Amino acid sequence: MTFRTSALQELFEPSVTALGYDFVAVELTGDGSQTILRIYIDLPGGITVDDCQRVSRQVSAVLDVEDPISGEYTLE
């Protein structure tokens, strides 16, 4: 991967924190169709599946507009 994770953090962190979550980390692993983009979030009371869905929708919208990753990948 040639894309810096710090650039991805700069891209996603404002959207995640605007939703009220703590942005913990971003990870981009794999190659080609096996590429995985993981975003780690937290809240003092813990994270639920609904929280993950909410952040995923927001991050997906950012990905659609900015298109920072070429090729196929899976967002987790």
PDB file of N, CA, C and O in Angstrom:
ATOM      1  N   MET A   1       0.830  -1.179   0.000  1.00  0.00           N
ATOM      2  CA  MET A   1       0.000   0.000   0.000  1.00  0.00           C
ATOM      3  C   MET A   1       0.877   1.246   0.000  1.00  0.00           C
ATOM      4  O   MET A   1       1.757   1.372   0.834  1.00  0.00           O
ATOM      5  N   THR A   2       0.624   2.123  -0.912  1.00  0.00           N
ATOM      6  CA  THR A   2       1.397   3.347  -0.954  1.00  0.00           C
ATOM      7  C   THR A   2       0.700   4.485  -0.217  1.00  0.00           C
ATOM      8  O   THR A   2       1.291   5.513   0.020  1.00  0.00           O
ATOM      9  N   PHE A   3      -0.560   4.304   0.128  1.00  0.00           N
ATOM     10  CA  PHE A   3      -1.311   5.356   0.789  1.00  0.00           C
ATOM     11  C   PHE A   3      -0.956   5.392   2.265  1.00  0.00           C
ATOM     12  O   PHE A   3      -0.958   4.378   2.937  1.00  0.00           O
ATOM     13  N   ARG A   4      -0.649   6.542   2.778  1.00  0.00           N
ATOM     14  CA  ARG A   4      -0.296   6.701   4.188  1.00  0.00           C
ATOM     15  C   ARG A   4      -1.544   6.645   5.067  1.00  0.00           C
ATOM     16  O   ARG A   4      -2.539   7.296   4.785  1.00  0.00           O
ATOM     17  N   THR A   5      -1.450   5.896   6.144  1.00  0.00           N
ATOM     18  CA  THR A   5      -2.593   5.825   7.059  1.00  0.00           C
ATOM     19  C   THR A   5      -2.821   7.159   7.754  1.00  0.00           C
ATOM     20  O   THR A   5      -3.951   7.467   8.123  1.00  0.00           O
ATOM     21  N   SER A   6      -1.782   7.971   7.913  1.00  0.00           N
ATOM     22  CA  SER A   6      -1.976   9.287   8.531  1.00  0.00           C
ATOM     23  C   SER A   6      -2.870  10.167   7.655  1.00  0.00           C
ATOM     24  O   SER A   6      -3.681  10.943   8.162  1.00  0.00           O
ATOM     25  N   ALA A   7      -2.754  10.037   6.342  1.00  0.00           N
ATOM     26  CA  ALA A   7      -3.630  10.786   5.438  1.00  0.00           C
ATOM     27  C   ALA A   7      -5.071  10.297   5.559  1.00  0.00           C
ATOM     28  O   ALA A   7      -6.009  11.097   5.503  1.00  0.00           O
ATOM     29  N   LEU A   8      -5.244   8.983   5.724  1.00  0.00           N
ATOM     30  CA  LEU A   8      -6.591   8.446   5.928  1.00  0.00           C
ATOM     31  C   LEU A   8      -7.171   8.932   7.245  1.00  0.00           C
ATOM     32  O   LEU A   8      -8.350   9.273   7.325  1.00  0.00           O
ATOM     33  N   GLN A   9      -6.356   8.990   8.269  1.00  0.00           N
ATOM     34  CA  GLN A   9      -6.819   9.487   9.564  1.00  0.00           C
ATOM     35  C   GLN A   9      -7.289  10.935   9.421  1.00  0.00           C
ATOM     36  O   GLN A   9      -8.349  11.300   9.924  1.00  0.00           O
ATOM     37  N   GLU A  10      -6.507  11.758   8.754  1.00  0.00           N
ATOM     38  CA  GLU A  10      -6.876  13.155   8.530  1.00  0.00           C
ATOM     39  C   GLU A  10      -8.185  13.269   7.766  1.00  0.00           C
ATOM     40  O   GLU A  10      -8.960  14.199   7.989  1.00  0.00           O
ATOM     41  N   LEU A  11      -8.440  12.328   6.894  1.00  0.00           N
ATOM     42  CA  LEU A  11      -9.652  12.335   6.088  1.00  0.00           C
ATOM     43  C   LEU A  11     -10.885  11.922   6.895  1.00  0.00           C
ATOM     44  O   LEU A  11     -11.940  12.542   6.792  1.00  0.00           O
ATOM     45  N   PHE A  12     -10.753  10.877   7.719  1.00  0.00           N
ATOM     46  CA  PHE A  12     -11.912  10.310   8.421  1.00  0.00           C
ATOM     47  C   PHE A  12     -12.161  10.861   9.816  1.00  0.00           C
ATOM     48  O   PHE A  12     -13.300  10.889  10.278  1.00  0.00           O
ATOM     49  N   GLU A  13     -11.118  11.262  10.518  1.00  0.00           N
ATOM     50  CA  GLU A  13     -11.267  11.663  11.920  1.00  0.00           C
ATOM     51  C   GLU A  13     -12.303  12.773  12.135  1.00  0.00           C
ATOM     52  O   GLU A  13     -13.126  12.668  13.054  1.00  0.00           O
ATOM     53  N   PRO A  14     -12.338  13.827  11.316  1.00  0.00           N
ATOM     54  CA  PRO A  14     -13.349  14.865  11.554  1.00  0.00           C
ATOM     55  C   PRO A  14     -14.785  14.340  11.479  1.00  0.00           C
ATOM     56  O   PRO A  14     -15.632  14.723  12.289  1.00  0.00           O
ATOM     57  N   SER A  15     -15.058  13.460  10.544  1.00  0.00           N
ATOM     58  CA  SER A  15     -16.410  12.908  10.406  1.00  0.00           C
ATOM     59  C   SER A  15     -16.772  12.010  11.586  1.00  0.00           C
ATOM     60  O   SER A  15     -17.899  12.040  12.076  1.00  0.00           O
ATOM     61  N   VAL A  16     -15.820  11.217  12.027  1.00  0.00           N
ATOM     62  CA  VAL A  16     -16.068  10.299  13.143  1.00  0.00           C
ATOM     63  C   VAL A  16     -16.291  11.082  14.436  1.00  0.00           C
ATOM     64  O   VAL A  16     -17.242  10.818  15.177  1.00  0.00           O
ATOM     65  N   THR A  17     -15.453  12.063  14.688  1.00  0.00           N
ATOM     66  CA  THR A  17     -15.600  12.833  15.925  1.00  0.00           C
ATOM     67  C   THR A  17     -16.848  13.718  15.881  1.00  0.00           C
ATOM     68  O   THR A  17     -17.449  13.975  16.923  1.00  0.00           O
ATOM     69  N   ALA A  18     -17.250  14.165  14.704  1.00  0.00           N
ATOM     70  CA  ALA A  18     -18.480  14.961  14.579  1.00  0.00           C
ATOM     71  C   ALA A  18     -19.711  14.140  14.977  1.00  0.00           C
ATOM     72  O   ALA A  18     -20.712  14.696  15.430  1.00  0.00           O
ATOM     73  N   LEU A  19     -19.622  12.822  14.814  1.00  0.00           N
ATOM     74  CA  LEU A  19     -20.719  11.939  15.231  1.00  0.00           C
ATOM     75  C   LEU A  19     -20.684  11.666  16.734  1.00  0.00           C
ATOM     76  O   LEU A  19     -21.580  11.023  17.269  1.00  0.00           O
ATOM     77  N   GLY A  20     -19.629  12.128  17.413  1.00  0.00           N
ATOM     78  CA  GLY A  20     -19.527  11.961  18.860  1.00  0.00           C
ATOM     79  C   GLY A  20     -18.664  10.800  19.311  1.00  0.00           C
ATOM     80  O   GLY A  20     -18.623  10.490  20.503  1.00  0.00           O
ATOM     81  N   TYR A  21     -17.950  10.167  18.392  1.00  0.00           N
ATOM     82  CA  TYR A  21     -17.103   9.020  18.724  1.00  0.00           C
ATOM     83  C   TYR A  21     -15.645   9.442  18.844  1.00  0.00           C
ATOM     84  O   TYR A  21     -15.218  10.432  18.253  1.00  0.00           O
ATOM     85  N   ASP A  22     -14.885   8.671  19.590  1.00  0.00           N
ATOM     86  CA  ASP A  22     -13.440   8.854  19.643  1.00  0.00           C
ATOM     87  C   ASP A  22     -12.831   8.082  18.481  1.00  0.00           C
ATOM     88  O   ASP A  22     -13.102   6.887  18.316  1.00  0.00           O
ATOM     89  N   PHE A  23     -12.035   8.746  17.676  1.00  0.00           N
ATOM     90  CA  PHE A  23     -11.313   8.091  16.588  1.00  0.00           C
ATOM     91  C   PHE A  23     -10.053   7.489  17.193  1.00  0.00           C
ATOM     92  O   PHE A  23      -9.222   8.210  17.719  1.00  0.00           O
ATOM     93  N   VAL A  24      -9.911   6.178  17.126  1.00  0.00           N
ATOM     94  CA  VAL A  24      -8.773   5.503  17.741  1.00  0.00           C
ATOM     95  C   VAL A  24      -7.662   5.258  16.731  1.00  0.00           C
ATOM     96  O   VAL A  24      -6.505   5.588  16.983  1.00  0.00           O
ATOM     97  N   ALA A  25      -7.999   4.669  15.595  1.00  0.00           N
ATOM     98  CA  ALA A  25      -6.966   4.330  14.601  1.00  0.00           C
ATOM     99  C   ALA A  25      -7.605   3.973  13.276  1.00  0.00           C
ATOM    100  O   ALA A  25      -8.804   3.702  13.191  1.00  0.00           O
ATOM    101  N   VAL A  26      -6.772   3.944  12.253  1.00  0.00           N
ATOM    102  CA  VAL A  26      -7.164   3.453  10.936  1.00  0.00           C
ATOM    103  C   VAL A  26      -6.078   2.492  10.480  1.00  0.00           C
ATOM    104  O   VAL A  26      -4.895   2.688  10.777  1.00  0.00           O
ATOM    105  N   GLU A  27      -6.498   1.443   9.794  1.00  0.00           N
ATOM    106  CA  GLU A  27      -5.555   0.424   9.330  1.00  0.00           C
ATOM    107  C   GLU A  27      -5.930   0.037   7.899  1.00  0.00           C
ATOM    108  O   GLU A  27      -7.096  -0.198   7.603  1.00  0.00           O
ATOM    109  N   LEU A  28      -4.951  -0.019   7.033  1.00  0.00           N
ATOM    110  CA  LEU A  28      -5.145  -0.443   5.651  1.00  0.00           C
ATOM    111  C   LEU A  28      -4.193  -1.593   5.398  1.00  0.00           C
ATOM    112  O   LEU A  28      -2.976  -1.432   5.455  1.00  0.00           O
ATOM    113  N   THR A  29      -4.752  -2.791   5.170  1.00  0.00           N
ATOM    114  CA  THR A  29      -3.929  -3.984   5.002  1.00  0.00           C
ATOM    115  C   THR A  29      -4.340  -4.733   3.738  1.00  0.00           C
ATOM    116  O   THR A  29      -5.416  -4.522   3.200  1.00  0.00           O
ATOM    117  N   GLY A  30      -3.484  -5.633   3.326  1.00  0.00           N
ATOM    118  CA  GLY A  30      -3.787  -6.484   2.183  1.00  0.00           C
ATOM    119  C   GLY A  30      -3.382  -5.861   0.873  1.00  0.00           C
ATOM    120  O   GLY A  30      -2.734  -4.820   0.820  1.00  0.00           O
ATOM    121  N   ASP A  31      -3.804  -6.513  -0.203  1.00  0.00           N
ATOM    122  CA  ASP A  31      -3.438  -6.077  -1.538  1.00  0.00           C
ATOM    123  C   ASP A  31      -4.520  -6.519  -2.508  1.00  0.00           C
ATOM    124  O   ASP A  31      -5.092  -7.600  -2.362  1.00  0.00           O
ATOM    125  N   GLY A  32      -4.801  -5.693  -3.496  1.00  0.00           N
ATOM    126  CA  GLY A  32      -5.788  -6.046  -4.513  1.00  0.00           C
ATOM    127  C   GLY A  32      -7.168  -6.222  -3.917  1.00  0.00           C
ATOM    128  O   GLY A  32      -7.610  -5.431  -3.093  1.00  0.00           O
ATOM    129  N   SER A  33      -7.856  -7.293  -4.303  1.00  0.00           N
ATOM    130  CA  SER A  33      -9.213  -7.534  -3.822  1.00  0.00           C
ATOM    131  C   SER A  33      -9.237  -7.958  -2.357  1.00  0.00           C
ATOM    132  O   SER A  33     -10.295  -8.046  -1.753  1.00  0.00           O
ATOM    133  N   GLN A  34      -8.075  -8.204  -1.781  1.00  0.00           N
ATOM    134  CA  GLN A  34      -7.973  -8.593  -0.371  1.00  0.00           C
ATOM    135  C   GLN A  34      -7.680  -7.400   0.541  1.00  0.00           C
ATOM    136  O   GLN A  34      -7.369  -7.581   1.716  1.00  0.00           O
ATOM    137  N   THR A  35      -7.759  -6.184   0.021  1.00  0.00           N
ATOM    138  CA  THR A  35      -7.480  -4.994   0.804  1.00  0.00           C
ATOM    139  C   THR A  35      -8.602  -4.752   1.811  1.00  0.00           C
ATOM    140  O   THR A  35      -9.777  -4.842   1.472  1.00  0.00           O
ATOM    141  N   ILE A  36      -8.214  -4.446   3.044  1.00  0.00           N
ATOM    142  CA  ILE A  36      -9.179  -4.176   4.109  1.00  0.00           C
ATOM    143  C   ILE A  36      -8.853  -2.828   4.734  1.00  0.00           C
ATOM    144  O   ILE A  36      -7.714  -2.564   5.105  1.00  0.00           O
ATOM    145  N   LEU A  37      -9.875  -1.994   4.840  1.00  0.00           N
ATOM    146  CA  LEU A  37      -9.773  -0.712   5.526  1.00  0.00           C
ATOM    147  C   LEU A  37     -10.533  -0.851   6.840  1.00  0.00           C
ATOM    148  O   LEU A  37     -11.734  -1.087   6.843  1.00  0.00           O
ATOM    149  N   ARG A  38      -9.812  -0.732   7.962  1.00  0.00           N
ATOM    150  CA  ARG A  38     -10.433  -0.834   9.283  1.00  0.00           C
ATOM    151  C   ARG A  38     -10.334   0.513   9.981  1.00  0.00           C
ATOM    152  O   ARG A  38      -9.258   1.114  10.014  1.00  0.00           O
ATOM    153  N   ILE A  39     -11.444   0.919  10.557  1.00  0.00           N
ATOM    154  CA  ILE A  39     -11.464   2.137  11.357  1.00  0.00           C
ATOM    155  C   ILE A  39     -11.888   1.740  12.760  1.00  0.00           C
ATOM    156  O   ILE A  39     -12.909   1.071  12.943  1.00  0.00           O
ATOM    157  N   TYR A  40     -11.087   2.133  13.734  1.00  0.00           N
ATOM    158  CA  TYR A  40     -11.347   1.796  15.135  1.00  0.00           C
ATOM    159  C   TYR A  40     -11.906   3.024  15.843  1.00  0.00           C
ATOM    160  O   TYR A  40     -11.319   4.113  15.750  1.00  0.00           O
ATOM    161  N   ILE A  41     -13.029   2.827  16.540  1.00  0.00           N
ATOM    162  CA  ILE A  41     -13.684   3.911  17.269  1.00  0.00           C
ATOM    163  C   ILE A  41     -13.938   3.473  18.703  1.00  0.00           C
ATOM    164  O   ILE A  41     -13.874   2.279  19.012  1.00  0.00           O
ATOM    165  N   ASP A  42     -14.261   4.451  19.551  1.00  0.00           N
ATOM    166  CA  ASP A  42     -14.555   4.126  20.941  1.00  0.00           C
ATOM    167  C   ASP A  42     -15.497   5.165  21.526  1.00  0.00           C
ATOM    168  O   ASP A  42     -15.631   6.273  20.987  1.00  0.00           O
ATOM    169  N   LEU A  43     -16.129   4.772  22.613  1.00  0.00           N
ATOM    170  CA  LEU A  43     -16.955   5.631  23.459  1.00  0.00           C
ATOM    171  C   LEU A  43     -16.736   5.192  24.891  1.00  0.00           C
ATOM    172  O   LEU A  43     -16.462   4.011  25.130  1.00  0.00           O
ATOM    173  N   PRO A  44     -16.889   6.087  25.855  1.00  0.00           N
ATOM    174  CA  PRO A  44     -16.706   5.690  27.251  1.00  0.00           C
ATOM    175  C   PRO A  44     -17.576   4.494  27.666  1.00  0.00           C
ATOM    176  O   PRO A  44     -17.136   3.641  28.412  1.00  0.00           O
ATOM    177  N   GLY A  45     -18.786   4.383  27.161  1.00  0.00           N
ATOM    178  CA  GLY A  45     -19.672   3.276  27.520  1.00  0.00           C
ATOM    179  C   GLY A  45     -19.537   2.058  26.626  1.00  0.00           C
ATOM    180  O   GLY A  45     -20.243   1.072  26.801  1.00  0.00           O
ATOM    181  N   GLY A  46     -18.635   2.116  25.653  1.00  0.00           N
ATOM    182  CA  GLY A  46     -18.465   1.006  24.720  1.00  0.00           C
ATOM    183  C   GLY A  46     -19.166   1.264  23.398  1.00  0.00           C
ATOM    184  O   GLY A  46     -19.927   2.212  23.246  1.00  0.00           O
ATOM    185  N   ILE A  47     -18.912   0.401  22.448  1.00  0.00           N
ATOM    186  CA  ILE A  47     -19.428   0.530  21.087  1.00  0.00           C
ATOM    187  C   ILE A  47     -20.413  -0.591  20.803  1.00  0.00           C
ATOM    188  O   ILE A  47     -20.166  -1.744  21.147  1.00  0.00           O
ATOM    189  N   THR A  48     -21.511  -0.245  20.147  1.00  0.00           N
ATOM    190  CA  THR A  48     -22.511  -1.230  19.742  1.00  0.00           C
ATOM    191  C   THR A  48     -22.452  -1.426  18.225  1.00  0.00           C
ATOM    192  O   THR A  48     -21.781  -0.660  17.515  1.00  0.00           O
ATOM    193  N   VAL A  49     -23.171  -2.404  17.748  1.00  0.00           N
ATOM    194  CA  VAL A  49     -23.268  -2.635  16.306  1.00  0.00           C
ATOM    195  C   VAL A  49     -23.897  -1.421  15.628  1.00  0.00           C
ATOM    196  O   VAL A  49     -23.484  -1.022  14.528  1.00  0.00           O
ATOM    197  N   ASP A  50     -24.876  -0.801  16.267  1.00  0.00           N
ATOM    198  CA  ASP A  50     -25.493   0.406  15.706  1.00  0.00           C
ATOM    199  C   ASP A  50     -24.480   1.535  15.543  1.00  0.00           C
ATOM    200  O   ASP A  50     -24.524   2.276  14.563  1.00  0.00           O
ATOM    201  N   ASP A  51     -23.575   1.661  16.509  1.00  0.00           N
ATOM    202  CA  ASP A  51     -22.516   2.670  16.400  1.00  0.00           C
ATOM    203  C   ASP A  51     -21.640   2.392  15.183  1.00  0.00           C
ATOM    204  O   ASP A  51     -21.316   3.307  14.418  1.00  0.00           O
ATOM    205  N   CYS A  52     -21.277   1.147  14.997  1.00  0.00           N
ATOM    206  CA  CYS A  52     -20.442   0.759  13.850  1.00  0.00           C
ATOM    207  C   CYS A  52     -21.159   1.055  12.540  1.00  0.00           C
ATOM    208  O   CYS A  52     -20.535   1.557  11.586  1.00  0.00           O
ATOM    209  N   GLN A  53     -22.451   0.776  12.477  1.00  0.00           N
ATOM    210  CA  GLN A  53     -23.224   1.060  11.266  1.00  0.00           C
ATOM    211  C   GLN A  53     -23.272   2.552  10.978  1.00  0.00           C
ATOM    212  O   GLN A  53     -23.117   2.981   9.828  1.00  0.00           O
ATOM    213  N   ARG A  54     -23.468   3.337  12.021  1.00  0.00           N
ATOM    214  CA  ARG A  54     -23.545   4.789  11.863  1.00  0.00           C
ATOM    215  C   ARG A  54     -22.225   5.347  11.318  1.00  0.00           C
ATOM    216  O   ARG A  54     -22.218   6.142  10.380  1.00  0.00           O
ATOM    217  N   VAL A  55     -21.121   4.923  11.898  1.00  0.00           N
ATOM    218  CA  VAL A  55     -19.813   5.399  11.447  1.00  0.00           C
ATOM    219  C   VAL A  55     -19.516   4.878  10.042  1.00  0.00           C
ATOM    220  O   VAL A  55     -18.987   5.607   9.195  1.00  0.00           O
ATOM    221  N   SER A  56     -19.866   3.634   9.777  1.00  0.00           N
ATOM    222  CA  SER A  56     -19.633   3.056   8.450  1.00  0.00           C
ATOM    223  C   SER A  56     -20.356   3.848   7.364  1.00  0.00           C
ATOM    224  O   SER A  56     -19.784   4.111   6.301  1.00  0.00           O
ATOM    225  N   ARG A  57     -21.593   4.241   7.622  1.00  0.00           N
ATOM    226  CA  ARG A  57     -22.332   5.034   6.637  1.00  0.00           C
ATOM    227  C   ARG A  57     -21.643   6.373   6.374  1.00  0.00           C
ATOM    228  O   ARG A  57     -21.531   6.818   5.233  1.00  0.00           O
ATOM    229  N   GLN A  58     -21.190   7.006   7.456  1.00  0.00           N
ATOM    230  CA  GLN A  58     -20.525   8.304   7.312  1.00  0.00           C
ATOM    231  C   GLN A  58     -19.204   8.171   6.563  1.00  0.00           C
ATOM    232  O   GLN A  58     -18.910   8.948   5.660  1.00  0.00           O
ATOM    233  N   VAL A  59     -18.412   7.189   6.937  1.00  0.00           N
ATOM    234  CA  VAL A  59     -17.114   6.976   6.294  1.00  0.00           C
ATOM    235  C   VAL A  59     -17.312   6.576   4.829  1.00  0.00           C
ATOM    236  O   VAL A  59     -16.567   7.017   3.953  1.00  0.00           O
ATOM    237  N   SER A  60     -18.325   5.776   4.547  1.00  0.00           N
ATOM    238  CA  SER A  60     -18.613   5.386   3.158  1.00  0.00           C
ATOM    239  C   SER A  60     -18.917   6.609   2.303  1.00  0.00           C
ATOM    240  O   SER A  60     -18.486   6.691   1.146  1.00  0.00           O
ATOM    241  N   ALA A  61     -19.644   7.563   2.869  1.00  0.00           N
ATOM    242  CA  ALA A  61     -19.949   8.790   2.132  1.00  0.00           C
ATOM    243  C   ALA A  61     -18.669   9.574   1.835  1.00  0.00           C
ATOM    244  O   ALA A  61     -18.496  10.082   0.726  1.00  0.00           O
ATOM    245  N   VAL A  62     -17.769   9.640   2.803  1.00  0.00           N
ATOM    246  CA  VAL A  62     -16.491  10.319   2.592  1.00  0.00           C
ATOM    247  C   VAL A  62     -15.687   9.584   1.517  1.00  0.00           C
ATOM    248  O   VAL A  62     -15.101  10.212   0.634  1.00  0.00           O
ATOM    249  N   LEU A  63     -15.676   8.263   1.593  1.00  0.00           N
ATOM    250  CA  LEU A  63     -14.950   7.470   0.591  1.00  0.00           C
ATOM    251  C   LEU A  63     -15.517   7.690  -0.808  1.00  0.00           C
ATOM    252  O   LEU A  63     -14.756   7.776  -1.780  1.00  0.00           O
ATOM    253  N   ASP A  64     -16.839   7.784  -0.917  1.00  0.00           N
ATOM    254  CA  ASP A  64     -17.460   8.007  -2.227  1.00  0.00           C
ATOM    255  C   ASP A  64     -17.054   9.351  -2.818  1.00  0.00           C
ATOM    256  O   ASP A  64     -16.817   9.458  -4.018  1.00  0.00           O
ATOM    257  N   VAL A  65     -16.960  10.363  -1.979  1.00  0.00           N
ATOM    258  CA  VAL A  65     -16.626  11.705  -2.461  1.00  0.00           C
ATOM    259  C   VAL A  65     -15.125  11.837  -2.729  1.00  0.00           C
ATOM    260  O   VAL A  65     -14.711  12.311  -3.783  1.00  0.00           O
ATOM    261  N   GLU A  66     -14.307  11.423  -1.777  1.00  0.00           N
ATOM    262  CA  GLU A  66     -12.861  11.636  -1.869  1.00  0.00           C
ATOM    263  C   GLU A  66     -12.135  10.566  -2.687  1.00  0.00           C
ATOM    264  O   GLU A  66     -11.087  10.851  -3.251  1.00  0.00           O
ATOM    265  N   ASP A  67     -12.641   9.340  -2.684  1.00  0.00           N
ATOM    266  CA  ASP A  67     -12.054   8.211  -3.422  1.00  0.00           C
ATOM    267  C   ASP A  67     -10.536   8.086  -3.222  1.00  0.00           C
ATOM    268  O   ASP A  67      -9.772   8.096  -4.189  1.00  0.00           O
ATOM    269  N   PRO A  68     -10.084   7.962  -1.954  1.00  0.00           N
ATOM    270  CA  PRO A  68      -8.649   7.955  -1.677  1.00  0.00           C
ATOM    271  C   PRO A  68      -7.930   6.630  -1.926  1.00  0.00           C
ATOM    272  O   PRO A  68      -6.706   6.592  -1.942  1.00  0.00           O
ATOM    273  N   ILE A  69      -8.691   5.551  -2.122  1.00  0.00           N
ATOM    274  CA  ILE A  69      -8.083   4.224  -2.257  1.00  0.00           C
ATOM    275  C   ILE A  69      -8.452   3.665  -3.627  1.00  0.00           C
ATOM    276  O   ILE A  69      -9.642   3.488  -3.927  1.00  0.00           O
ATOM    277  N   SER A  70      -7.454   3.359  -4.422  1.00  0.00           N
ATOM    278  CA  SER A  70      -7.746   2.798  -5.733  1.00  0.00           C
ATOM    279  C   SER A  70      -8.004   1.299  -5.621  1.00  0.00           C
ATOM    280  O   SER A  70      -7.465   0.631  -4.741  1.00  0.00           O
ATOM    281  N   GLY A  71      -8.834   0.808  -6.488  1.00  0.00           N
ATOM    282  CA  GLY A  71      -9.123  -0.617  -6.509  1.00  0.00           C
ATOM    283  C   GLY A  71     -10.183  -1.014  -5.500  1.00  0.00           C
ATOM    284  O   GLY A  71     -10.841  -0.176  -4.888  1.00  0.00           O
ATOM    285  N   GLU A  72     -10.326  -2.315  -5.332  1.00  0.00           N
ATOM    286  CA  GLU A  72     -11.333  -2.859  -4.434  1.00  0.00           C
ATOM    287  C   GLU A  72     -10.794  -2.951  -3.011  1.00  0.00           C
ATOM    288  O   GLU A  72      -9.607  -3.134  -2.799  1.00  0.00           O
ATOM    289  N   TYR A  73     -11.707  -2.807  -2.056  1.00  0.00           N
ATOM    290  CA  TYR A  73     -11.360  -2.956  -0.652  1.00  0.00           C
ATOM    291  C   TYR A  73     -12.632  -3.229   0.143  1.00  0.00           C
ATOM    292  O   TYR A  73     -13.740  -2.994  -0.342  1.00  0.00           O
ATOM    293  N   THR A  74     -12.462  -3.705   1.337  1.00  0.00           N
ATOM    294  CA  THR A  74     -13.571  -3.958   2.254  1.00  0.00           C
ATOM    295  C   THR A  74     -13.432  -3.001   3.430  1.00  0.00           C
ATOM    296  O   THR A  74     -12.356  -2.894   4.012  1.00  0.00           O
ATOM    297  N   LEU A  75     -14.511  -2.317   3.772  1.00  0.00           N
ATOM    298  CA  LEU A  75     -14.529  -1.412   4.924  1.00  0.00           C
ATOM    299  C   LEU A  75     -15.029  -2.192   6.131  1.00  0.00           C
ATOM    300  O   LEU A  75     -16.087  -2.789   6.094  1.00  0.00           O
ATOM    301  N   GLU A  76     -14.246  -2.183   7.190  1.00  0.00           N
ATOM    302  CA  GLU A  76     -14.655  -2.830   8.441  1.00  0.00           C
ATOM    303  C   GLU A  76     -14.658  -1.803   9.547  1.00  0.00           C
ATOM    304  O   GLU A  76     -13.828  -0.941   9.598  1.00  0.00           O
TER     305      GLU A  76
END
